[in-house]
PDB file of C-alpha atoms in Angstrom:
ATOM      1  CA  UNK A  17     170.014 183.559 -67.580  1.00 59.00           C
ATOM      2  CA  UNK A  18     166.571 184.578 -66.844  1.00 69.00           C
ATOM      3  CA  UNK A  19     165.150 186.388 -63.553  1.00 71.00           C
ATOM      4  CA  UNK A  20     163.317 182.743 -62.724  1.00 75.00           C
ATOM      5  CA  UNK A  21     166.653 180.973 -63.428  1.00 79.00           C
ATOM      6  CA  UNK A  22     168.737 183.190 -60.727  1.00 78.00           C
ATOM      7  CA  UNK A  23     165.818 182.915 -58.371  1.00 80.00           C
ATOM      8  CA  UNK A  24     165.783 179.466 -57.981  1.00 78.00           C
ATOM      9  CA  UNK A  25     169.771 179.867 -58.085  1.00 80.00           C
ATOM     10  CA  UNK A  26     170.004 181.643 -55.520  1.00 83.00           C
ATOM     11  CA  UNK A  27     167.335 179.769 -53.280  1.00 81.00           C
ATOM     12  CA  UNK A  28     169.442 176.664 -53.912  1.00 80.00           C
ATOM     13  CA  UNK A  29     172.653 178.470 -52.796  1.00 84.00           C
ATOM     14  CA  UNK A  30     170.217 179.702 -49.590  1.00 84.00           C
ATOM     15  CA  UNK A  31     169.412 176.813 -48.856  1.00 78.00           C
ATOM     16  CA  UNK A  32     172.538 174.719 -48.944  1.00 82.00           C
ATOM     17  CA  UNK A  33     174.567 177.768 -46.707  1.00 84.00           C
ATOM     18  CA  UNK A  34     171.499 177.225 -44.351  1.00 83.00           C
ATOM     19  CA  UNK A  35     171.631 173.601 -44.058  1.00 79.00           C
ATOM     20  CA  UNK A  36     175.478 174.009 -43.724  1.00 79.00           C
ATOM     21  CA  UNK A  37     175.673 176.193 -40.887  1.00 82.00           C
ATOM     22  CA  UNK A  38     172.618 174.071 -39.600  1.00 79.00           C
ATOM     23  CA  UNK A  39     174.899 170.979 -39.376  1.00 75.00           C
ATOM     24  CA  UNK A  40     178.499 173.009 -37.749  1.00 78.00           C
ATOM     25  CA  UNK A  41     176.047 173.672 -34.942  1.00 76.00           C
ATOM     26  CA  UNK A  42     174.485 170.171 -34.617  1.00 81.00           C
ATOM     27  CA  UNK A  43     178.022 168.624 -35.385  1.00 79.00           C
ATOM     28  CA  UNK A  44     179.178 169.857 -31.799  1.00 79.00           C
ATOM     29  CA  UNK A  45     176.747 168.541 -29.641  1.00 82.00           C
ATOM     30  CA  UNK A  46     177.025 164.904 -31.705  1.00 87.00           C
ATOM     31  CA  UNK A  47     180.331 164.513 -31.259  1.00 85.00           C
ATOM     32  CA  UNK A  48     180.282 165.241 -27.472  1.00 83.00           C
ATOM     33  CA  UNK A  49     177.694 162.878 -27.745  1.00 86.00           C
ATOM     34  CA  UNK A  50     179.205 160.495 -29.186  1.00 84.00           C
ATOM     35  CA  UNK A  51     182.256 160.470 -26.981  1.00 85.00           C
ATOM     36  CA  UNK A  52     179.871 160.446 -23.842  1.00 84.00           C
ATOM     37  CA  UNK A  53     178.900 156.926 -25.444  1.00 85.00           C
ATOM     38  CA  UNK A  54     182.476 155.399 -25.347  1.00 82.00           C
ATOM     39  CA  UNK A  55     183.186 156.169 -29.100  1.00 83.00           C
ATOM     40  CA  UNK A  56     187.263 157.476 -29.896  1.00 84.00           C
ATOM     41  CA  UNK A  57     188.509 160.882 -31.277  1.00 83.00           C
ATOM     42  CA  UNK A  58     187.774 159.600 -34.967  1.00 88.00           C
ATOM     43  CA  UNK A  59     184.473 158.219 -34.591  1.00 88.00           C
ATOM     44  CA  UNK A  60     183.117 160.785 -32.683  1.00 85.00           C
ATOM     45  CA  UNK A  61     184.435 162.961 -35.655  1.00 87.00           C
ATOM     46  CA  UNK A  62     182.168 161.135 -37.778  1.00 90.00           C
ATOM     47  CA  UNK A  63     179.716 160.758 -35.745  1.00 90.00           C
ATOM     48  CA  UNK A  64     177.565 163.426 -37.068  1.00 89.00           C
ATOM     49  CA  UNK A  65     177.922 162.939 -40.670  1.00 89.00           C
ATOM     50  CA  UNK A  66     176.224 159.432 -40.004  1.00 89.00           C
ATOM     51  CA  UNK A  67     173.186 161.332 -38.125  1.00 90.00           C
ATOM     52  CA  UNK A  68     172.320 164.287 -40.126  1.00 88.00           C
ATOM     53  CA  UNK A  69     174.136 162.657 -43.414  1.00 87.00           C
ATOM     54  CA  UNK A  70     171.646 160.653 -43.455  1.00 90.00           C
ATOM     55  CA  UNK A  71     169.175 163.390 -43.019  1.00 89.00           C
ATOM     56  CA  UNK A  72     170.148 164.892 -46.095  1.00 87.00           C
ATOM     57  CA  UNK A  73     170.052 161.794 -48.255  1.00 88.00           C
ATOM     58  CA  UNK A  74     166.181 161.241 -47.245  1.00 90.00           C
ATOM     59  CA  UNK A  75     165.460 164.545 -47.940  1.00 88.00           C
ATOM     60  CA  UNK A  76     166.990 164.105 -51.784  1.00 89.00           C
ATOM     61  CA  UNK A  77     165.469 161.027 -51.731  1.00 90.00           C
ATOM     62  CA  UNK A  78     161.997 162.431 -50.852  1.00 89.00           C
ATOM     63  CA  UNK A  79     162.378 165.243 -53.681  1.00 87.00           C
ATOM     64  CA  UNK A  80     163.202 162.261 -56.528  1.00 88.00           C
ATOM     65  CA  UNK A  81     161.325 159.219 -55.789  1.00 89.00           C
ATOM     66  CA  UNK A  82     157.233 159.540 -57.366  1.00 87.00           C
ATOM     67  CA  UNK A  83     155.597 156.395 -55.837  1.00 88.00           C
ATOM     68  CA  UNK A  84     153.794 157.383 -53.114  1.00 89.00           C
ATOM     69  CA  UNK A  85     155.083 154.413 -50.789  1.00 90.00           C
ATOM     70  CA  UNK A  86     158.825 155.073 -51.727  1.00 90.00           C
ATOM     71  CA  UNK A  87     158.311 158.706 -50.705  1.00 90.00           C
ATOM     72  CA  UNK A  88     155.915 158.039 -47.643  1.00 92.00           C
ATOM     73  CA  UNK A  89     159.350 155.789 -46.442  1.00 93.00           C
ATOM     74  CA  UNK A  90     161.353 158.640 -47.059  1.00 91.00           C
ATOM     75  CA  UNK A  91     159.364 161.345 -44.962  1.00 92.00           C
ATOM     76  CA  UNK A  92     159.684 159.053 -42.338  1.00 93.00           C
ATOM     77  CA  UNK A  93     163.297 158.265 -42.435  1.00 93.00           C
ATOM     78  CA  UNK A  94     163.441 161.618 -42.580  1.00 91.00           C
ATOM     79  CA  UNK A  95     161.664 162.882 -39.589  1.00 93.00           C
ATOM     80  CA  UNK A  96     162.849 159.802 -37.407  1.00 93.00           C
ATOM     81  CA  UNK A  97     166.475 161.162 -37.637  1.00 92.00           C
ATOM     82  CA  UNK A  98     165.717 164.625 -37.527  1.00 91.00           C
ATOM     83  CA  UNK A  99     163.796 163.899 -34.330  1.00 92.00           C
ATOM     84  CA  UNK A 100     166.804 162.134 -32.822  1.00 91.00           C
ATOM     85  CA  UNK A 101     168.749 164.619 -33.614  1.00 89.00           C
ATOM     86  CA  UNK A 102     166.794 167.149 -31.885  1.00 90.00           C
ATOM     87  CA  UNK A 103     166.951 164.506 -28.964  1.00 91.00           C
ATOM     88  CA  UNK A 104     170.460 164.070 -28.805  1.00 89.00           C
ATOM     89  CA  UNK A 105     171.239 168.200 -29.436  1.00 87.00           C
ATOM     90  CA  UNK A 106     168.974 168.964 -26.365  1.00 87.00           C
ATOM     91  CA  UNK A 107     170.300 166.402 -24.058  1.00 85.00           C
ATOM     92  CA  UNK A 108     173.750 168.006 -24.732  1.00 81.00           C
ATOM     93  CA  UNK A 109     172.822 171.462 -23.664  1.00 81.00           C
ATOM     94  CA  UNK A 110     170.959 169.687 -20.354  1.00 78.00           C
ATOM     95  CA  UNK A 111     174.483 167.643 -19.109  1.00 79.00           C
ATOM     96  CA  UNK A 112     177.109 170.283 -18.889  1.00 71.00           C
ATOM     97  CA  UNK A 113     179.351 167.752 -18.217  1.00 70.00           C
ATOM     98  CA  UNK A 114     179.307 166.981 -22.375  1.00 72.00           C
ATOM     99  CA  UNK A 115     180.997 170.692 -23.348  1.00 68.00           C
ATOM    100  CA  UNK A 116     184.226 169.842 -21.624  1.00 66.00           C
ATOM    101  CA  UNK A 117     185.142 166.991 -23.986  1.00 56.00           C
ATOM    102  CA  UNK A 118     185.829 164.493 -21.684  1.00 54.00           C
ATOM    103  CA  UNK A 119     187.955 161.368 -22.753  1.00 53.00           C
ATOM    104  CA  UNK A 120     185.655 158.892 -20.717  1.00 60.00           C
ATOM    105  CA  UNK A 121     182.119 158.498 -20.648  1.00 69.00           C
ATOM    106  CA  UNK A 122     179.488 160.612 -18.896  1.00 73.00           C
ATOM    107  CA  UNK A 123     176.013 160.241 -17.915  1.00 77.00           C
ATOM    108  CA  UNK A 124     173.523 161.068 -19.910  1.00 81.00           C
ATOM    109  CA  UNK A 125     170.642 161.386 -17.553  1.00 78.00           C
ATOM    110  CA  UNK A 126     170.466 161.059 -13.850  1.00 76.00           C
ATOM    111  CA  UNK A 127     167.477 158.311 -14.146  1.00 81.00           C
ATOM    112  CA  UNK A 128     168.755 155.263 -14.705  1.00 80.00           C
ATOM    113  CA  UNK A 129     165.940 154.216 -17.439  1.00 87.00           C
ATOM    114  CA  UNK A 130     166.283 157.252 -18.969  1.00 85.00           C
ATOM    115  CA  UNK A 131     170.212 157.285 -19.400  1.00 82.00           C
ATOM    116  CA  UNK A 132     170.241 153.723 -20.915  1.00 88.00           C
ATOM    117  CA  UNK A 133     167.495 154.982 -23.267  1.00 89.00           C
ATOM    118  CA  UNK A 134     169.624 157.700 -24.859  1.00 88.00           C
ATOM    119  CA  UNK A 135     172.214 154.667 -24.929  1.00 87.00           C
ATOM    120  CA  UNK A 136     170.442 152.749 -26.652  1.00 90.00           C
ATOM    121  CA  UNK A 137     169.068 156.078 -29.285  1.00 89.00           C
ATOM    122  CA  UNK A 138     172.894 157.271 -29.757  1.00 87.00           C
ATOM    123  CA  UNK A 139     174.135 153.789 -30.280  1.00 88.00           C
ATOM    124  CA  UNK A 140     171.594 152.664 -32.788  1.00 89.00           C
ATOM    125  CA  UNK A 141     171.730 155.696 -35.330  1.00 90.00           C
ATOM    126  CA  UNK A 142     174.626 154.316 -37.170  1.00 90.00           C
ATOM    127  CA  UNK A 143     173.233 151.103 -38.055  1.00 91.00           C
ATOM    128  CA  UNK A 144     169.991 152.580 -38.791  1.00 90.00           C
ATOM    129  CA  UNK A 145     171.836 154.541 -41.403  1.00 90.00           C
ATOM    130  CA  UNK A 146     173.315 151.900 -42.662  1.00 90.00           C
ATOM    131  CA  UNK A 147     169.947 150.142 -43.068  1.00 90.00           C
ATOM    132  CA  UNK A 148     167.781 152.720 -44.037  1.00 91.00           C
ATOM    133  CA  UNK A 149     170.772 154.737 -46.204  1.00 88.00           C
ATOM    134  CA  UNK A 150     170.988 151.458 -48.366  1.00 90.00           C
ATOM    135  CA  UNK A 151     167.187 151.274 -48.937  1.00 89.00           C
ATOM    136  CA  UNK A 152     166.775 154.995 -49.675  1.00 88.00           C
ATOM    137  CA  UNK A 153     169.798 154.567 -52.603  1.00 88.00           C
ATOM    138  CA  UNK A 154     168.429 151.477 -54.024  1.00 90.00           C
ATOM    139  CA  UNK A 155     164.684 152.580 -54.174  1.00 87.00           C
ATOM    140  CA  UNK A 156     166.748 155.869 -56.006  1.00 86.00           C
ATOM    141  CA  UNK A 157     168.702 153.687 -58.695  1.00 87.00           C
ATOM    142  CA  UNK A 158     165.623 151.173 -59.032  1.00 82.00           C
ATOM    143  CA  UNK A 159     163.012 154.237 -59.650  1.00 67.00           C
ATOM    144  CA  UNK A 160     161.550 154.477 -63.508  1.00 68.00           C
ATOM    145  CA  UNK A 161     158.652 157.216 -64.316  1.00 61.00           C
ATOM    146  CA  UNK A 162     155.320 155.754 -65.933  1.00 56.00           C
ATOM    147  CA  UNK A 163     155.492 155.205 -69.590  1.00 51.00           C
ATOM    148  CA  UNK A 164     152.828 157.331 -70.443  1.00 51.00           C
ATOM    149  CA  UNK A 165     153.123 159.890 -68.962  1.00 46.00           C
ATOM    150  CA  UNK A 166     155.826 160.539 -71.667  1.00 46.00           C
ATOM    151  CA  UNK A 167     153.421 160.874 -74.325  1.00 48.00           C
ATOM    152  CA  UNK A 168     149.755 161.503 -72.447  1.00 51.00           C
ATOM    153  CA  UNK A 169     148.198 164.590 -73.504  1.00 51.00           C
ATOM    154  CA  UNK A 170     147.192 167.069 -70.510  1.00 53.00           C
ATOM    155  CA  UNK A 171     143.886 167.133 -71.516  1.00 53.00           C
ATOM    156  CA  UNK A 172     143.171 164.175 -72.824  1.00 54.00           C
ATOM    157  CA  UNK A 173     140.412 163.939 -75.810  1.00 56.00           C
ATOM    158  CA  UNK A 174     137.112 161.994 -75.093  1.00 56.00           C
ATOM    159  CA  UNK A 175     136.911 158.271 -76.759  1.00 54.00           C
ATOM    160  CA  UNK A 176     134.899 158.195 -80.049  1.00 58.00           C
ATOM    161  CA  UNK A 177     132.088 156.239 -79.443  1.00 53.00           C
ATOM    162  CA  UNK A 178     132.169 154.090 -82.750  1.00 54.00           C
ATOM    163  CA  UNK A 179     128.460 154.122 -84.570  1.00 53.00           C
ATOM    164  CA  UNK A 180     126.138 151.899 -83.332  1.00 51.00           C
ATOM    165  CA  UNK A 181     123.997 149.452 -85.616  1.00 52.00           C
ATOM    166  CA  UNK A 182     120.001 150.817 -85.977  1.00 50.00           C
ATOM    167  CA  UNK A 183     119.125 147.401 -84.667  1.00 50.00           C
ATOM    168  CA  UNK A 184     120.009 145.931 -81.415  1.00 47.00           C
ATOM    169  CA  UNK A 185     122.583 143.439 -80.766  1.00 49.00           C
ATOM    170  CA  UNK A 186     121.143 141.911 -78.075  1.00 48.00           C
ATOM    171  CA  UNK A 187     117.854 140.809 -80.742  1.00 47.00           C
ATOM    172  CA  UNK A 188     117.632 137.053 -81.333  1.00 48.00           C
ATOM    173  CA  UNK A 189     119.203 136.086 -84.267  1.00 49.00           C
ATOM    174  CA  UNK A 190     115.790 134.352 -85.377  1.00 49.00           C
ATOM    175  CA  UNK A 191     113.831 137.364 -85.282  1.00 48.00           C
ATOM    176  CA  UNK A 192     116.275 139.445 -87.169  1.00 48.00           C
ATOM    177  CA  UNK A 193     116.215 136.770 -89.642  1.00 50.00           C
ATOM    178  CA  UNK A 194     112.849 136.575 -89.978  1.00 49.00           C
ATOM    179  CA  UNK A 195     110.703 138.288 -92.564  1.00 52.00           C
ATOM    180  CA  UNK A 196     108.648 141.070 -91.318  1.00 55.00           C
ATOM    181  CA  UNK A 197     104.911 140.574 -92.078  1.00 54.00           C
ATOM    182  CA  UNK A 198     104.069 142.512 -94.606  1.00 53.00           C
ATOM    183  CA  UNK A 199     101.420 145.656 -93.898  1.00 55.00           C
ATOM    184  CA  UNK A 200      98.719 147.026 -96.566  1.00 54.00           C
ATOM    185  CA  UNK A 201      99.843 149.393 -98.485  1.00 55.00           C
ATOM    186  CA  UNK A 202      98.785 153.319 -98.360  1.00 59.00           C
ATOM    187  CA  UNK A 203      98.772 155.696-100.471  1.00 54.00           C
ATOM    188  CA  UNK A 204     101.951 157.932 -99.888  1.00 52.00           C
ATOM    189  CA  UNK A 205     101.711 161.752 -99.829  1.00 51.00           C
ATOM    190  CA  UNK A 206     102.373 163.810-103.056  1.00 47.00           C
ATOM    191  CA  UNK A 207     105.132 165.867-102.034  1.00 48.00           C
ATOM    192  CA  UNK A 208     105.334 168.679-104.036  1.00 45.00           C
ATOM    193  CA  UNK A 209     108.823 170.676-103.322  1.00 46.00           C
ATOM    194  CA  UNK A 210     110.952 167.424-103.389  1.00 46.00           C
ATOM    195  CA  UNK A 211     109.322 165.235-106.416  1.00 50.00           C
ATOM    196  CA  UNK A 212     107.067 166.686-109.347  1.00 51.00           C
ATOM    197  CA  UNK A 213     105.938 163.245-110.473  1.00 54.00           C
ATOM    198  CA  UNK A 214     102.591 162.007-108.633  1.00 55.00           C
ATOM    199  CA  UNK A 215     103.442 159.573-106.692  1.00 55.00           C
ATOM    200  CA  UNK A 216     102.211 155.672-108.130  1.00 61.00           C
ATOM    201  CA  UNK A 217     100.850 153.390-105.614  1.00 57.00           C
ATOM    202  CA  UNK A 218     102.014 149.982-105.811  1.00 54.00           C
ATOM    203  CA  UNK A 219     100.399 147.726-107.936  1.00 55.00           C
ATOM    204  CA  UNK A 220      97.939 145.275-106.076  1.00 55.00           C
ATOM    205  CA  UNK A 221      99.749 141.842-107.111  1.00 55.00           C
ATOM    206  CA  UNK A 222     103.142 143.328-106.808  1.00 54.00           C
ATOM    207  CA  UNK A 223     104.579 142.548-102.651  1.00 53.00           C
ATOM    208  CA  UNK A 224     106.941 145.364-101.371  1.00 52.00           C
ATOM    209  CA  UNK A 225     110.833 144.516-101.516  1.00 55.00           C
ATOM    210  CA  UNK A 226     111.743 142.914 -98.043  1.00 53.00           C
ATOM    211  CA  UNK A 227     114.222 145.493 -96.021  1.00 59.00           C
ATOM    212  CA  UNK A 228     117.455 143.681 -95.413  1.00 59.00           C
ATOM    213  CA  UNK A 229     118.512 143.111 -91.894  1.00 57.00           C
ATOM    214  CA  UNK A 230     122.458 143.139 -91.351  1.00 60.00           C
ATOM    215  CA  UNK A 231     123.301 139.633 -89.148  1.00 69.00           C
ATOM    216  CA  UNK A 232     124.805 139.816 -85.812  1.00 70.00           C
ATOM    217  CA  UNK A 233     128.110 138.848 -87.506  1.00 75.00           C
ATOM    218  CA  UNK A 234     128.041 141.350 -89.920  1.00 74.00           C
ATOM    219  CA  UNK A 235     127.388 144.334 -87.016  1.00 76.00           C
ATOM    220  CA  UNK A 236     130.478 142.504 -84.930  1.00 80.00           C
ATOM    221  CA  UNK A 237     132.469 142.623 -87.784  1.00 80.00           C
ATOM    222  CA  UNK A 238     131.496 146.489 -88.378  1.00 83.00           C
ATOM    223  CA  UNK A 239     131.967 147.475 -84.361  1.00 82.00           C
ATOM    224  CA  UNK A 240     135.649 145.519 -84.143  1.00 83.00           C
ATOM    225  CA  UNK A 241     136.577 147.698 -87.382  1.00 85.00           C
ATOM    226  CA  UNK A 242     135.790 150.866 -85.853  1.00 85.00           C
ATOM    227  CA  UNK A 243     137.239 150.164 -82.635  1.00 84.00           C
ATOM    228  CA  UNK A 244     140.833 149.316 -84.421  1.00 85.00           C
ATOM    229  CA  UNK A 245     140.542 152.286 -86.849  1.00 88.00           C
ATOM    230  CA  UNK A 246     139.777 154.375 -83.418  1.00 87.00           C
ATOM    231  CA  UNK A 247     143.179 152.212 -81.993  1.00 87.00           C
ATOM    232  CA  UNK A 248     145.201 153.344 -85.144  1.00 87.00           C
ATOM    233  CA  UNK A 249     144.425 156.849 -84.698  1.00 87.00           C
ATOM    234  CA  UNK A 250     144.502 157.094 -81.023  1.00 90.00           C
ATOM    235  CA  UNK A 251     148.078 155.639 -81.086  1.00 86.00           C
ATOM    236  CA  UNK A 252     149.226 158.365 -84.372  1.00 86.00           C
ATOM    237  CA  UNK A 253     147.899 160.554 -82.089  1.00 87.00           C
ATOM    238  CA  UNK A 254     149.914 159.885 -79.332  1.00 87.00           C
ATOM    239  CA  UNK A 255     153.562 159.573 -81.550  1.00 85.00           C
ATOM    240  CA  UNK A 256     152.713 162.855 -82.916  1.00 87.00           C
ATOM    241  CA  UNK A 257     152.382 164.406 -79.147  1.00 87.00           C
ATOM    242  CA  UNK A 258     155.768 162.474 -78.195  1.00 86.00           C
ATOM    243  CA  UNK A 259     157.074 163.965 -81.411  1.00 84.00           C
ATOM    244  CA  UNK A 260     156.044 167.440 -80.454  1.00 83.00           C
ATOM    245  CA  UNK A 261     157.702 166.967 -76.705  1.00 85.00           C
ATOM    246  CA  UNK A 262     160.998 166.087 -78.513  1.00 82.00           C
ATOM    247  CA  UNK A 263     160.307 162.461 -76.823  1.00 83.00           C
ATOM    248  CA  UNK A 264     159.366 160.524 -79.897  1.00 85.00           C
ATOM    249  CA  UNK A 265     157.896 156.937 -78.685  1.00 84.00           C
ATOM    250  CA  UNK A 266     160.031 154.125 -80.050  1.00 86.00           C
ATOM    251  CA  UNK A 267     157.701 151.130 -82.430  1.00 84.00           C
ATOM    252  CA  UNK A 268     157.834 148.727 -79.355  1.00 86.00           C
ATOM    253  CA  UNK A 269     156.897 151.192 -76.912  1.00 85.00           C
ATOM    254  CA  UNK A 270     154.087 152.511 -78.693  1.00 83.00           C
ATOM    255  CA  UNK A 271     153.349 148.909 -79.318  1.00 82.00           C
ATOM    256  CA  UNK A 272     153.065 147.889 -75.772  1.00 85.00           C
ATOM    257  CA  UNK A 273     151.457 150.493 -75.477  1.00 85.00           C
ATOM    258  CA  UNK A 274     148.186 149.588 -76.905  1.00 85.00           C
ATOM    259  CA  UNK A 275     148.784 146.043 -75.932  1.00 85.00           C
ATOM    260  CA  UNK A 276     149.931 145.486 -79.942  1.00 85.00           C
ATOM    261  CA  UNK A 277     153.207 144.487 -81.498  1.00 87.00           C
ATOM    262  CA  UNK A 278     156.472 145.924 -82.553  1.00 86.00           C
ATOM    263  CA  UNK A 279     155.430 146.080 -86.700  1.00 87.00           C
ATOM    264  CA  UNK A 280     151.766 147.773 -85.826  1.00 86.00           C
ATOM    265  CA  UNK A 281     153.745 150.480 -83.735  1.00 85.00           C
ATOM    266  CA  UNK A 282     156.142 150.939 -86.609  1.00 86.00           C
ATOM    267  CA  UNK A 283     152.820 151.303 -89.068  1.00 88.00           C
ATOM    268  CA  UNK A 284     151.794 153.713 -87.274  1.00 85.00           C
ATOM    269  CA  UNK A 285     154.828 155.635 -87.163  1.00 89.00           C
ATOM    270  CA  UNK A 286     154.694 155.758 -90.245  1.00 89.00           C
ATOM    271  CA  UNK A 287     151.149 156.565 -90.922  1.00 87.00           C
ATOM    272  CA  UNK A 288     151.853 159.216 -88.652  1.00 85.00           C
ATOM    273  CA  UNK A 289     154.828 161.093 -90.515  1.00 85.00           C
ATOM    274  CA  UNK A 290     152.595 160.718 -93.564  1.00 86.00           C
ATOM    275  CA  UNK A 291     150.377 162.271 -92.213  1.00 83.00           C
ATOM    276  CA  UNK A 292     152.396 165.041 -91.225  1.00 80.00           C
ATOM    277  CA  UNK A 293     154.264 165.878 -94.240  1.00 82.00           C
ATOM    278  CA  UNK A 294     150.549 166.129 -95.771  1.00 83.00           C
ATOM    279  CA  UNK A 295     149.798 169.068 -93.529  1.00 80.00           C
ATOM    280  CA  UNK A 296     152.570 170.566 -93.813  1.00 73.00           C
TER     281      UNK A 296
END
């Protein structure tokens, strides 16, 4: 085992020896508590395993759940019980009539208000942790991580910007059809390290060939191709990452994931291994 291993060991073994000796001391006052309340020799024996039971499960739940609103909930489950808790462990070291274990019920403050109040707080924890304990487990057993963040790269490679057309798309498709008018012809410079003939103007009766200018259609046609081929190797790209994480993407998922079906995913699978037994 490695030096990091056995320190985070033995933090964990800290920590739950801490928490431990944290609840024997809480555990006293609760039961007395609890008693105070009306509550019998075996519910005031549970008493505290409801309370700071509960405390425990938020705090696991906290640590697991990755939604931000699951573990917001959490935090606060967690600090509403630990903060009656602290509540209920101070009132017992105000009313020494609590550490004698009495067998009927005691006052918990000399105000009236304030003595129905702690009532009210001691009597309400253990449906609280029903409620709350149920929510906590279910948001647990319901939680899922994103999809991609199984196969997202860490630094993620900027989008290929396919190549763009020399001519506007936005140019009316009359113009672009139209014939350009046609301009008098010059005499074009000899150049003398890239051709050794001289350089023959056209003849006088003889028009220049008409440049050819591609149709909107035929520039759609050319932009949707690149953006699939970009697609296709986006999502090999990806496989070959989950491949390298030991977490190889499934057909559908990589599918789904680029909003395609189950047999393009597979393709690309298998364009992918190709590809791969190529290099190596």
């Amino acid at each position: 085992m490695s030096l990091h291993r056995k320190g985070k060991a033995l933090l964990v073994v800290a920590l739950v020896a801490v928490v431990g000796m944290a609840f024997r001391v809480s555990w006293n006052a609760l039961r007395d508590v609890a008693k105070a309340i009306g509550a019998d020799g075996t519910a005031a024996l549970l008493y505290p395993f409801v309370v700071d039971g509960l405390m425990a499960l938020a705090l696991v739940a906290t640590l697991v759940l990755t939604d931000r609103d699951d573990k917001r909930f959490a935090l606060r489950v967690l600090a509403a019980y630990t903060l009656a808790s602290l509540v209920l462990n101070y009132v017992h070291g105000l009313v020494p009539a609590l550490h004698a274990a009495p067998s009927g019920r005691v006052r918990l403050a000399q105000w009236d208000a304030a003595h129905w109040l702690l009532v009210l707080l001691a009597s309400s924890l253990p449906v609280g942790s029903i409620y709350f304990g149920s929510d906590l487990v279910a948001k647990v057993l319901h939680h899922r991580p994103p999809v991609r963040e199984a196969y997202e790269p860490e630094h993620p490679e900027p989008a290929q910007v396919p190549h763009a057309p020399a001519h506007p798309a936005d140019a009316p498709a009359d113009e672009a059809k139209a014939p350009k008018p046609v301009a008098a012809p010059e005499p074009a410079p000899v150049l003398v390290a890239t051709r050794t003939e001289p350089v023959r103007p056209p003849a006088p009766h003889t028009p220049p060939a008409a440049r050819t200018v591609p149709s909107p259609d035929a520039r759609s046609v050319e932009f949707e191709a690149a953006e699939l081929e970009r697609m296709r190797q986006d999502a090999r790209r990806a496989y070959a990452e989950s491949a390298l994480a030991e977490r190889p993407l499934s057909a559908r998922a990589l599918g789904e994931a680029f909003g395609m079906s189950e047999s393009w995913g597979r393709k690309q699978i298998l364009a992918a291994r190709d590809l791969e037994a190529v290099a190596a």
